[in-house]
CSV table of C-alpha atoms in Angstrom, one decimal:
chain,number,residue,atom,x,y,z
U,13,MET,CA,13.4,36.1,-22.1
U,14,ALA,CA,12.0,32.6,-22.4
U,15,GLU,CA,8.5,32.0,-21.1
U,16,GLU,CA,8.1,29.6,-18.2
U,17,THR,CA,6.7,26.2,-19.1
U,18,GLN,CA,3.3,25.6,-17.7
U,19,VAL,CA,3.2,22.2,-16.0
U,20,ASP,CA,0.1,20.1,-16.4
U,21,TYR,CA,-0.6,18.5,-13.0
U,22,SER,CA,-4.0,17.1,-14.0
U,23,LEU,CA,-4.8,13.4,-14.2
U,24,SER,CA,-4.7,13.6,-18.0
U,25,ASN,CA,-0.9,13.9,-17.6
U,26,SER,CA,0.4,10.3,-17.3
U,27,ASP,CA,3.3,11.6,-15.1
U,28,THR,CA,0.8,12.8,-12.5
U,29,LEU,CA,-1.0,9.4,-12.5
U,30,THR,CA,2.3,7.6,-12.2
U,31,LYS,CA,3.2,9.6,-9.1
U,32,TYR,CA,-0.1,8.9,-7.5
U,33,LYS,CA,0.3,5.2,-8.2
U,34,THR,CA,3.9,5.2,-6.9
U,35,ALA,CA,2.7,6.8,-3.6
U,36,ALA,CA,-0.2,4.4,-3.5
U,37,ARG,CA,2.1,1.4,-3.8
U,38,ILE,CA,4.2,2.6,-0.9
U,39,ALA,CA,1.1,3.2,1.2
U,40,HIS,CA,-0.2,-0.3,0.5
U,41,GLN,CA,3.1,-1.9,1.3
U,42,VAL,CA,3.5,-0.1,4.6
U,43,LEU,CA,-0.2,-0.7,5.6
U,44,GLU,CA,0.3,-4.4,5.2
U,45,THR,CA,3.4,-4.4,7.3
U,46,VAL,CA,1.9,-2.2,10.0
U,47,THR,CA,-1.2,-4.4,10.2
U,48,GLY,CA,1.1,-7.3,10.9
U,49,TRP,CA,2.6,-5.4,13.9
U,50,CYS,CA,-0.8,-4.8,15.4
U,51,VAL,CA,-1.0,-7.7,17.9
U,52,GLU,CA,-2.1,-8.1,21.5
U,53,GLY,CA,0.1,-6.2,24.0
U,54,GLU,CA,1.9,-4.0,21.4
U,55,LYS,CA,2.3,-0.3,22.2
U,56,ILE,CA,0.4,2.0,19.8
U,57,LEU,CA,3.3,4.5,20.0
U,58,THR,CA,5.8,1.9,18.9
U,59,ILE,CA,3.7,0.9,15.9
U,60,CYS,CA,3.3,4.5,14.8
U,61,GLU,CA,7.0,5.3,15.1
U,62,ARG,CA,8.0,2.2,13.2
U,63,GLY,CA,5.3,2.9,10.5
U,64,ASP,CA,6.6,6.4,9.9
U,65,LYS,CA,10.2,5.1,9.7
U,66,LEU,CA,9.2,2.6,7.1
U,67,LEU,CA,7.2,5.2,5.1
U,68,ASP,CA,10.3,7.4,5.0
U,69,GLU,CA,12.5,4.5,3.9
U,70,GLU,CA,10.2,3.4,1.1
U,71,VAL,CA,9.6,7.0,-0.2
U,72,GLY,CA,13.4,7.5,-0.2
U,73,LYS,CA,13.8,4.6,-2.7
U,74,VAL,CA,11.8,6.3,-5.5
U,75,TYR,CA,12.5,9.3,-7.7
U,76,LYS,CA,16.1,9.5,-6.5
U,77,GLY,CA,17.9,12.5,-7.7
U,78,LYS,CA,14.7,14.3,-8.8
U,79,LYS,CA,14.1,17.8,-7.5
U,80,ILE,CA,10.6,17.1,-6.3
U,81,SER,CA,9.0,16.9,-2.8
U,82,LYS,CA,8.2,13.5,-1.5
U,83,GLY,CA,7.4,12.2,1.9
U,84,ILE,CA,4.5,11.2,4.3
U,85,ALA,CA,1.0,12.3,3.2
U,86,HIS,CA,-0.4,11.1,6.5
U,87,PRO,CA,1.5,9.9,9.6
U,88,THR,CA,0.9,6.3,10.8
U,89,THR,CA,-2.0,6.4,13.2
U,90,VAL,CA,-3.5,3.5,15.2
U,91,SER,CA,-6.8,4.4,16.7
U,92,PRO,CA,-8.4,2.5,19.6
U,93,SER,CA,-11.9,1.1,19.6
U,94,SER,CA,-14.2,4.2,20.1
U,95,PHE,CA,-11.8,6.8,18.6
U,96,VAL,CA,-12.9,8.5,15.4
U,97,THR,CA,-9.9,10.8,14.9
U,98,PRO,CA,-6.7,9.2,13.7
U,99,TYR,CA,-4.6,8.6,16.9
U,100,THR,CA,-0.9,9.2,17.2
U,101,PRO,CA,0.4,9.3,20.8
U,102,LEU,CA,3.5,11.1,22.0
U,103,ALA,CA,6.5,9.6,23.9
U,104,SER,CA,6.5,12.6,26.2
U,105,ASP,CA,2.9,11.9,27.3
U,106,PRO,CA,3.4,8.9,29.6
U,107,ALA,CA,-0.2,7.8,29.8
U,108,ASP,CA,-0.8,7.9,26.1
U,109,ALA,CA,2.6,6.4,25.3
U,110,ALA,CA,1.8,3.4,27.5
U,111,VAL,CA,-1.5,2.4,25.7
U,112,VAL,CA,-1.3,-1.1,24.3
U,113,LEU,CA,-3.6,-3.1,21.9
U,114,LYS,CA,-6.1,-5.3,23.6
U,115,PRO,CA,-7.5,-8.7,22.3
U,116,GLY,CA,-10.8,-8.3,20.5
U,117,GLU,CA,-10.3,-4.5,20.1
U,118,VAL,CA,-11.6,-2.7,17.0
U,119,VAL,CA,-8.5,-0.8,15.7
U,120,LYS,CA,-8.3,1.7,12.8
U,121,ILE,CA,-5.0,2.1,10.9
U,122,GLN,CA,-4.4,5.1,8.6
U,123,LEU,CA,-1.3,6.3,6.8
U,124,GLY,CA,-0.2,7.8,3.5
U,125,ALA,CA,2.6,8.8,1.1
U,126,GLN,CA,3.1,11.6,-1.4
U,127,ILE,CA,5.2,12.1,-4.4
U,128,ASP,CA,5.6,15.7,-5.8
U,129,GLY,CA,2.6,16.8,-3.7
U,130,PHE,CA,0.3,14.0,-5.0
U,131,GLY,CA,-0.8,12.3,-1.8
U,132,THR,CA,-2.5,9.0,-1.4
U,133,ILE,CA,-4.0,7.8,2.0
U,134,VAL,CA,-5.3,4.4,3.0
U,135,GLY,CA,-7.2,3.3,6.0
U,136,ASP,CA,-8.4,-0.1,7.3
U,137,THR,CA,-10.1,-1.5,10.4
U,138,ILE,CA,-9.0,-4.7,12.0
U,139,ILE,CA,-9.9,-6.8,15.1
U,140,ILE,CA,-6.9,-7.6,17.4
U,141,ALA,CA,-6.8,-11.4,17.5
U,142,SER,CA,-7.1,-13.1,20.9
U,143,LYS,CA,-5.4,-16.3,22.0
U,144,GLU,CA,-8.8,-18.0,21.8
U,145,ASN,CA,-9.5,-16.8,18.3
U,146,GLN,CA,-6.3,-17.3,16.2
U,147,ASP,CA,-8.2,-18.4,13.1
U,148,ASN,CA,-9.4,-14.8,12.7
U,149,GLU,CA,-13.1,-15.7,12.6
U,150,ILE,CA,-15.2,-12.7,13.4
U,151,SER,CA,-18.7,-13.0,14.9
U,152,GLY,CA,-21.3,-11.0,16.9
U,153,ARG,CA,-21.3,-7.2,16.9
U,154,GLU,CA,-17.8,-6.9,15.5
U,155,ALA,CA,-18.9,-8.8,12.4
U,156,ASP,CA,-21.9,-6.6,12.1
U,157,LEU,CA,-19.7,-3.5,12.3
U,158,LEU,CA,-17.1,-4.5,9.8
U,159,LEU,CA,-19.6,-5.8,7.3
U,160,ALA,CA,-21.7,-2.6,7.6
U,161,THR,CA,-18.5,-0.5,7.0
U,162,HIS,CA,-17.4,-2.7,4.0
U,163,TYR,CA,-20.7,-2.5,2.2
U,164,ALA,CA,-21.2,1.2,3.0
U,165,ASN,CA,-17.8,1.9,1.5
U,166,GLU,CA,-18.6,-0.2,-1.6
U,167,LEU,CA,-21.9,1.7,-2.0
U,168,LEU,CA,-20.4,5.1,-1.6
U,169,LEU,CA,-17.8,4.4,-4.3
U,170,ARG,CA,-20.5,3.5,-6.7
U,171,LEU,CA,-22.6,6.6,-5.9
U,172,MET,CA,-19.6,8.8,-6.6
U,173,ILE,CA,-19.4,7.7,-10.3
U,174,PRO,CA,-20.5,10.6,-12.5
U,175,PRO,CA,-23.9,9.9,-14.2
U,176,GLY,CA,-23.6,8.0,-17.5
U,177,LEU,CA,-19.9,7.2,-17.1
U,178,MET,CA,-20.6,3.5,-16.9
U,179,SER,CA,-23.5,3.4,-19.3
U,180,SER,CA,-23.8,1.1,-22.3
U,181,GLY,CA,-26.3,0.5,-25.1
U,182,SER,CA,-27.3,2.9,-27.9
U,183,GLU,CA,-26.0,6.4,-28.3
U,184,GLU,CA,-29.4,7.7,-27.3
U,185,GLU,CA,-29.4,5.6,-24.1
U,186,LYS,CA,-25.9,6.9,-23.2
U,187,LYS,CA,-26.9,10.5,-23.8
U,188,LYS,CA,-29.9,10.0,-21.5
U,189,ALA,CA,-27.7,8.5,-18.8
U,190,VAL,CA,-25.3,11.4,-19.0
U,191,SER,CA,-28.1,13.9,-18.7
U,192,GLU,CA,-29.2,12.5,-15.3
U,193,LYS,CA,-28.5,14.5,-12.2
U,194,PRO,CA,-25.8,13.2,-9.8
U,195,VAL,CA,-27.0,11.6,-6.6
U,196,THR,CA,-27.5,14.3,-4.0
U,197,GLN,CA,-25.5,14.3,-0.8
U,198,SER,CA,-28.6,13.8,1.3
U,199,LYS,CA,-29.6,10.8,-0.8
U,200,ILE,CA,-26.1,9.4,-0.4
U,201,THR,CA,-26.4,9.6,3.4
U,202,GLN,CA,-29.9,8.1,3.2
U,203,LEU,CA,-28.8,5.1,1.1
U,204,LEU,CA,-25.7,4.5,3.3
U,205,GLU,CA,-27.8,4.7,6.4
U,206,LYS,CA,-30.0,1.9,5.0
U,207,VAL,CA,-26.9,-0.3,4.6
U,208,VAL,CA,-25.5,0.2,8.1
U,209,LYS,CA,-28.9,-0.1,9.8
U,210,SER,CA,-29.2,-3.5,8.1
U,211,TYR,CA,-26.5,-4.5,10.6
U,212,ASP,CA,-27.9,-2.4,13.5
U,213,CYS,CA,-25.2,0.2,13.2
U,214,ASN,CA,-25.1,4.0,12.5
U,215,LEU,CA,-22.9,6.3,10.3
U,216,VAL,CA,-20.5,8.4,12.3
U,217,GLU,CA,-21.7,12.0,12.0
U,218,ASN,CA,-19.8,14.4,9.7
U,219,THR,CA,-17.6,11.8,8.1
U,220,THR,CA,-16.1,13.7,5.2
U,221,SER,CA,-14.6,12.8,1.9
U,222,TRP,CA,-12.5,15.5,0.1
U,223,VAL,CA,-11.4,16.1,-3.4
U,224,PHE,CA,-7.5,15.8,-3.5
U,225,GLU,CA,-5.3,18.3,-5.3
U,226,ARG,CA,-1.6,18.8,-5.6
U,227,ASN,CA,-0.3,19.5,-2.0
U,228,GLU,CA,-3.9,19.6,-0.8
U,229,ILE,CA,-6.0,16.7,0.8
U,230,GLU,CA,-8.9,18.9,1.7
U,231,GLY,CA,-9.9,20.6,-1.6
U,232,LYS,CA,-12.8,22.7,-2.6
U,233,LYS,CA,-15.3,19.9,-2.9
U,234,LYS,CA,-16.4,17.5,-0.1
U,235,ILE,CA,-19.1,14.9,0.7
U,236,VAL,CA,-20.3,15.0,4.3
U,237,LEU,CA,-22.1,11.8,5.5
U,238,ALA,CA,-24.7,12.2,8.3
U,239,PRO,CA,-24.0,15.9,8.7
U,240,SER,CA,-24.8,17.6,12.0
U,241,GLU,CA,-26.5,21.0,12.1
U,242,GLY,CA,-24.6,23.6,10.1
U,243,GLN,CA,-22.5,21.0,8.2
U,244,LYS,CA,-23.0,20.3,4.5
U,245,GLY,CA,-21.1,19.0,1.5
U,246,GLU,CA,-20.1,21.0,-1.5
U,247,GLY,CA,-19.8,20.0,-5.2
U,248,VAL,CA,-20.1,16.6,-7.0
U,249,PRO,CA,-17.3,14.2,-8.2
U,250,GLU,CA,-16.2,14.7,-11.8
U,251,VAL,CA,-13.9,13.0,-14.3
U,252,GLY,CA,-10.3,14.1,-13.8
U,253,GLU,CA,-10.5,14.4,-10.0
U,254,ALA,CA,-8.8,12.5,-7.2
U,255,TRP,CA,-10.7,12.0,-4.0
U,256,GLY,CA,-10.0,10.7,-0.5
U,257,VAL,CA,-13.1,8.7,0.3
U,258,GLU,CA,-13.9,8.0,4.0
U,259,VAL,CA,-16.6,5.9,5.7
U,260,GLY,CA,-17.1,5.8,9.4
U,261,VAL,CA,-19.6,3.4,11.1
U,262,SER,CA,-20.4,3.0,14.8
U,263,LEU,CA,-22.0,0.3,17.0
U,264,GLY,CA,-23.5,3.2,18.9
U,265,SER,CA,-25.5,6.3,17.9
U,266,GLY,CA,-22.8,7.6,15.6
U,267,LYS,CA,-22.8,10.9,17.6
U,268,VAL,CA,-19.3,12.1,18.7
U,269,LYS,CA,-17.6,13.9,21.5
U,270,THR,CA,-14.3,15.6,22.0
U,271,LEU,CA,-11.9,13.7,24.4
U,272,GLU,CA,-9.5,15.3,26.9
U,273,ASN,CA,-6.5,13.7,25.2
U,274,ARG,CA,-3.9,16.1,23.8
U,275,PRO,CA,-4.4,16.8,20.1
U,276,THR,CA,-1.2,15.5,18.4
U,277,LEU,CA,-2.2,15.4,14.8
U,278,HIS,CA,-1.8,18.8,13.0
U,279,ARG,CA,-1.7,20.3,9.5
U,280,ARG,CA,-0.4,23.7,8.2
U,281,THR,CA,-3.1,26.0,6.8
U,282,THR,CA,-2.7,28.6,4.1
U,283,THR,CA,-3.1,31.4,6.6
U,284,THR,CA,-0.2,33.7,7.1
U,285,TYR,CA,0.5,35.5,10.4
U,286,GLY,CA,3.5,37.1,12.1
U,287,LEU,CA,4.2,34.8,15.0
U,288,LYS,CA,5.6,36.6,18.0
U,289,ARG,CA,7.5,33.8,19.9
U,290,PRO,CA,10.8,32.6,18.4
U,291,SER,CA,10.0,29.0,19.4
U,292,SER,CA,6.7,29.2,17.4
U,293,ARG,CA,8.5,30.6,14.3
U,294,GLN,CA,11.1,27.8,14.6
U,295,ILE,CA,8.5,25.1,14.8
U,296,LEU,CA,6.5,26.6,11.9
U,297,SER,CA,9.7,26.7,9.8
U,298,GLU,CA,10.3,23.0,10.5
U,299,ILE,CA,6.7,22.1,9.7
U,300,VAL,CA,6.8,23.9,6.3
U,301,LYS,CA,10.2,22.3,5.4
U,302,LYS,CA,9.3,18.7,6.4
U,303,PHE,CA,5.5,18.4,5.8
U,304,GLY,CA,4.3,21.3,3.6
U,305,THR,CA,0.5,21.2,4.0
U,306,PHE,CA,0.2,17.5,4.7
U,307,PRO,CA,-0.8,16.2,8.2
U,308,PHE,CA,1.9,15.4,10.7
U,309,SER,CA,2.3,14.3,14.3
U,310,LEU,CA,4.2,16.4,16.8
U,311,ARG,CA,6.4,13.3,17.5
U,312,GLN,CA,7.8,13.7,14.0
U,313,LEU,CA,9.3,17.0,14.8
U,314,GLU,CA,13.0,17.2,16.0
U,315,ASP,CA,12.2,18.2,19.6
U,316,GLU,CA,8.9,16.8,20.6
U,317,ARG,CA,8.7,18.8,23.9
U,318,ALA,CA,9.6,22.1,22.2
U,319,ALA,CA,7.0,21.3,19.5
U,320,LYS,CA,4.3,21.0,22.2
U,321,VAL,CA,5.1,24.5,23.3
U,322,GLY,CA,5.7,26.1,20.0
U,323,VAL,CA,2.7,24.8,18.2
U,324,VAL,CA,0.3,26.5,20.7
U,325,GLU,CA,0.7,30.0,19.1
U,326,CYS,CA,0.6,28.4,15.7
U,327,VAL,CA,-2.8,26.9,16.4
U,328,ARG,CA,-4.1,30.1,18.1
U,329,SER,CA,-3.0,32.1,15.1
U,330,ASN,CA,-4.6,29.6,12.7
U,331,VAL,CA,-1.4,29.0,10.8
U,332,VAL,CA,-1.6,25.4,11.9
U,333,ARG,CA,-4.8,23.4,12.4
U,334,GLN,CA,-5.0,20.8,15.2
U,335,TYR,CA,-7.3,17.8,14.9
U,336,GLU,CA,-9.1,17.4,18.2
U,337,VAL,CA,-9.3,13.8,19.5
U,338,ILE,CA,-12.9,12.8,18.7
U,339,ALA,CA,-14.6,9.6,19.8
U,340,ASP,CA,-18.0,7.9,19.8
U,341,LYS,CA,-20.3,9.7,22.3
U,342,ASP,CA,-21.4,6.3,23.7
U,343,GLY,CA,-17.9,4.9,23.9
U,344,ALA,CA,-19.0,2.3,21.3
U,345,ALA,CA,-16.7,0.7,18.8
U,346,VAL,CA,-16.1,2.6,15.6
U,347,SER,CA,-14.9,1.3,12.2
U,348,ARG,CA,-13.3,3.5,9.5
U,349,LEU,CA,-12.1,2.9,5.9
U,350,PHE,CA,-10.2,5.3,3.7
U,351,THR,CA,-9.7,4.9,-0.1
U,352,THR,CA,-8.0,7.2,-2.5
U,353,ILE,CA,-9.6,7.2,-6.0
U,354,ALA,CA,-9.0,8.7,-9.4
U,355,ILE,CA,-12.1,9.3,-11.5
U,356,THR,CA,-11.2,8.6,-15.1
U,357,LYS,CA,-13.3,8.3,-18.3
U,358,ASN,CA,-13.4,4.5,-17.7
U,359,GLY,CA,-14.8,4.9,-14.1
U,360,LEU,CA,-13.1,4.7,-10.7
U,361,MET,CA,-9.4,3.8,-10.4
U,362,LEU,CA,-8.7,2.7,-6.8
U,363,LEU,CA,-5.3,4.2,-6.1
U,364,THR,CA,-5.4,3.0,-2.5
U,365,ALA,CA,-8.0,0.8,-0.9
U,366,PRO,CA,-8.3,-1.3,2.3
U,367,PRO,CA,-7.7,-5.0,1.7
U,368,SER,CA,-10.9,-6.9,0.5
U,369,PRO,CA,-12.2,-8.8,3.5
U,370,ASP,CA,-12.7,-12.6,3.5
U,371,LEU,CA,-16.4,-12.6,3.9
U,372,THR,CA,-16.4,-16.3,4.8
U,373,LYS,CA,-14.8,-15.3,8.1
U,374,PHE,CA,-17.8,-13.2,9.3
U,375,LYS,CA,-20.5,-14.9,11.2
U,376,THR,CA,-23.8,-12.9,11.6
U,377,ASP,CA,-27.5,-13.4,10.8
U,378,LYS,CA,-27.9,-9.9,9.5
U,379,LYS,CA,-27.8,-8.9,5.9
U,380,ILE,CA,-28.8,-6.2,3.4
U,381,THR,CA,-32.3,-6.9,1.9
U,382,ASP,CA,-33.0,-3.6,0.1
U,383,ALA,CA,-33.3,-4.6,-3.6
U,384,ASP,CA,-32.3,-1.2,-4.9
U,385,ILE,CA,-29.1,-1.1,-2.8
U,386,LEU,CA,-28.2,-4.7,-3.8
U,387,LYS,CA,-28.6,-3.7,-7.4
U,388,ILE,CA,-26.2,-0.8,-7.0
U,389,LEU,CA,-23.7,-3.0,-5.2
U,390,GLU,CA,-23.7,-5.4,-8.1
U,391,GLN,CA,-22.5,-2.7,-10.5
U,392,PRO,CA,-18.8,-2.5,-11.5
U,393,ILE,CA,-16.9,0.7,-10.7
U,394,SER,CA,-14.9,0.7,-13.9
U,395,LYS,CA,-15.1,-0.4,-17.5
U,396,SER,CA,-12.8,-3.1,-19.0
U,397,THR,CA,-10.1,-1.2,-20.9
U,398,GLY,CA,-9.4,-4.2,-23.1
U,399,THR,CA,-6.0,-4.7,-24.7
U,400,LYS,CA,-2.9,-3.2,-23.0
U,401,SER,CA,-0.2,-1.3,-24.8
U,402,LYS,CA,2.7,-3.1,-26.6
U,403,SER,CA,5.0,-2.6,-23.6
U,404,LYS,CA,2.4,-4.3,-21.4
U,405,LYS,CA,2.0,-7.2,-23.7
U,406,LYS,CA,5.6,-8.2,-23.2
U,407,LYS,CA,4.9,-8.7,-19.5
U,408,LYS,CA,3.4,-11.8,-18.0
U,409,LYS,CA,-0.3,-12.2,-18.5
U,410,LYS,CA,-2.3,-11.0,-15.5
U,411,PRO,CA,-5.9,-11.8,-14.4
U,412,ALA,CA,-8.5,-9.7,-16.1
U,413,LYS,CA,-9.7,-8.3,-12.8
U,414,LYS,CA,-6.8,-6.8,-10.9
U,415,THR,CA,-6.6,-6.1,-7.2
U,416,VAL,CA,-5.6,-2.6,-6.2
U,417,GLU,CA,-2.1,-3.9,-5.2
U,418,GLU,CA,-1.5,-5.4,-8.6
U,419,GLU,CA,-2.6,-2.1,-10.4
U,420,SER,CA,-0.1,-0.2,-8.2
U,421,GLU,CA,2.7,-2.7,-8.7
U,422,GLU,CA,2.3,-2.6,-12.5
U,423,SER,CA,2.3,1.2,-12.6
U,424,SER,CA,5.5,1.4,-10.5
U,425,GLU,CA,7.4,-0.5,-13.2
U,426,GLU,CA,7.1,2.7,-15.2
U,427,GLU,CA,9.6,4.4,-12.9
């Protein structure tokens, strides 16, 4: 009897990286489109529904005929100003379904795609343009918030680079750099707090970045920013890992509270339990078939009203986790960014990342003055890999420094 072939799902397998990049390209494309839909007066529910439809359409265009799972790694969510949890309202909840975007509102968008269980998620924060400000200039406290979040994210990415990975110089200097200890999680929070406080903002408590694995977006390692009592991170980033990196910043204290809104974002756990109600078993079967262990919204299930009933026992029995609707305790505006990275021998590869902001559009008198932090922010996140392969040489010459979108587009050509 022939032995089963052991599949290598690590990042050292080029096929794994291609799948990550393909999912990332789709996520970027849909994020750009969804962002364009976020205008004054538009219903959040409508945007989320259209975003998920577009994700399904784009995923359906790749890996046709291949016997692999593919789909949505994170449903389209559009979160109002003070919301921390990704928000995805239901059509069957009239009050939530009627919520529209307001001019000047701070809005978080998050979504993701997965190919063969390799998920990429991307999140961005935007300001809904008002009729008086169509040139997209951002000033005042909103400018402080978005700049604080941008630089905190840039700093966190650099602090996640394993020691010595970006070192240069003599062999002795490189060995010394590699032998250094990784930055502790308490130190990471301390440094990021310095950044956001430069803009009179605060980190959102318990903002968590997770190591990604196949069919798993909350792996065995995690980094917890501004942890509350009893919360702590585990492990350090290493070469060969993919991570979902999240930064949350508030104009308030950064403390959070649970709202009375119905939790609509869920995710299957690895717990097994004999559900008693037929409706619960039916809902769980649909969840397993459609989403695996990736997050989903109840509105994505075939019968939304039946799902609201059937999911109750699933949550009570811990076979499905529900994400409570969390918001800033002070009702203050919150900004969030989500990046999916791969840590390679050449540094960080940004699989997905929020668009780079046009810093000339921000008007504020606040800035970062800490010399040590400014020095870290100046550091690159990856090495120059030099000459491309022969197949790449035949393509048109691209700029030396590529955007995340260009990296994703180039990799998708390997399909």
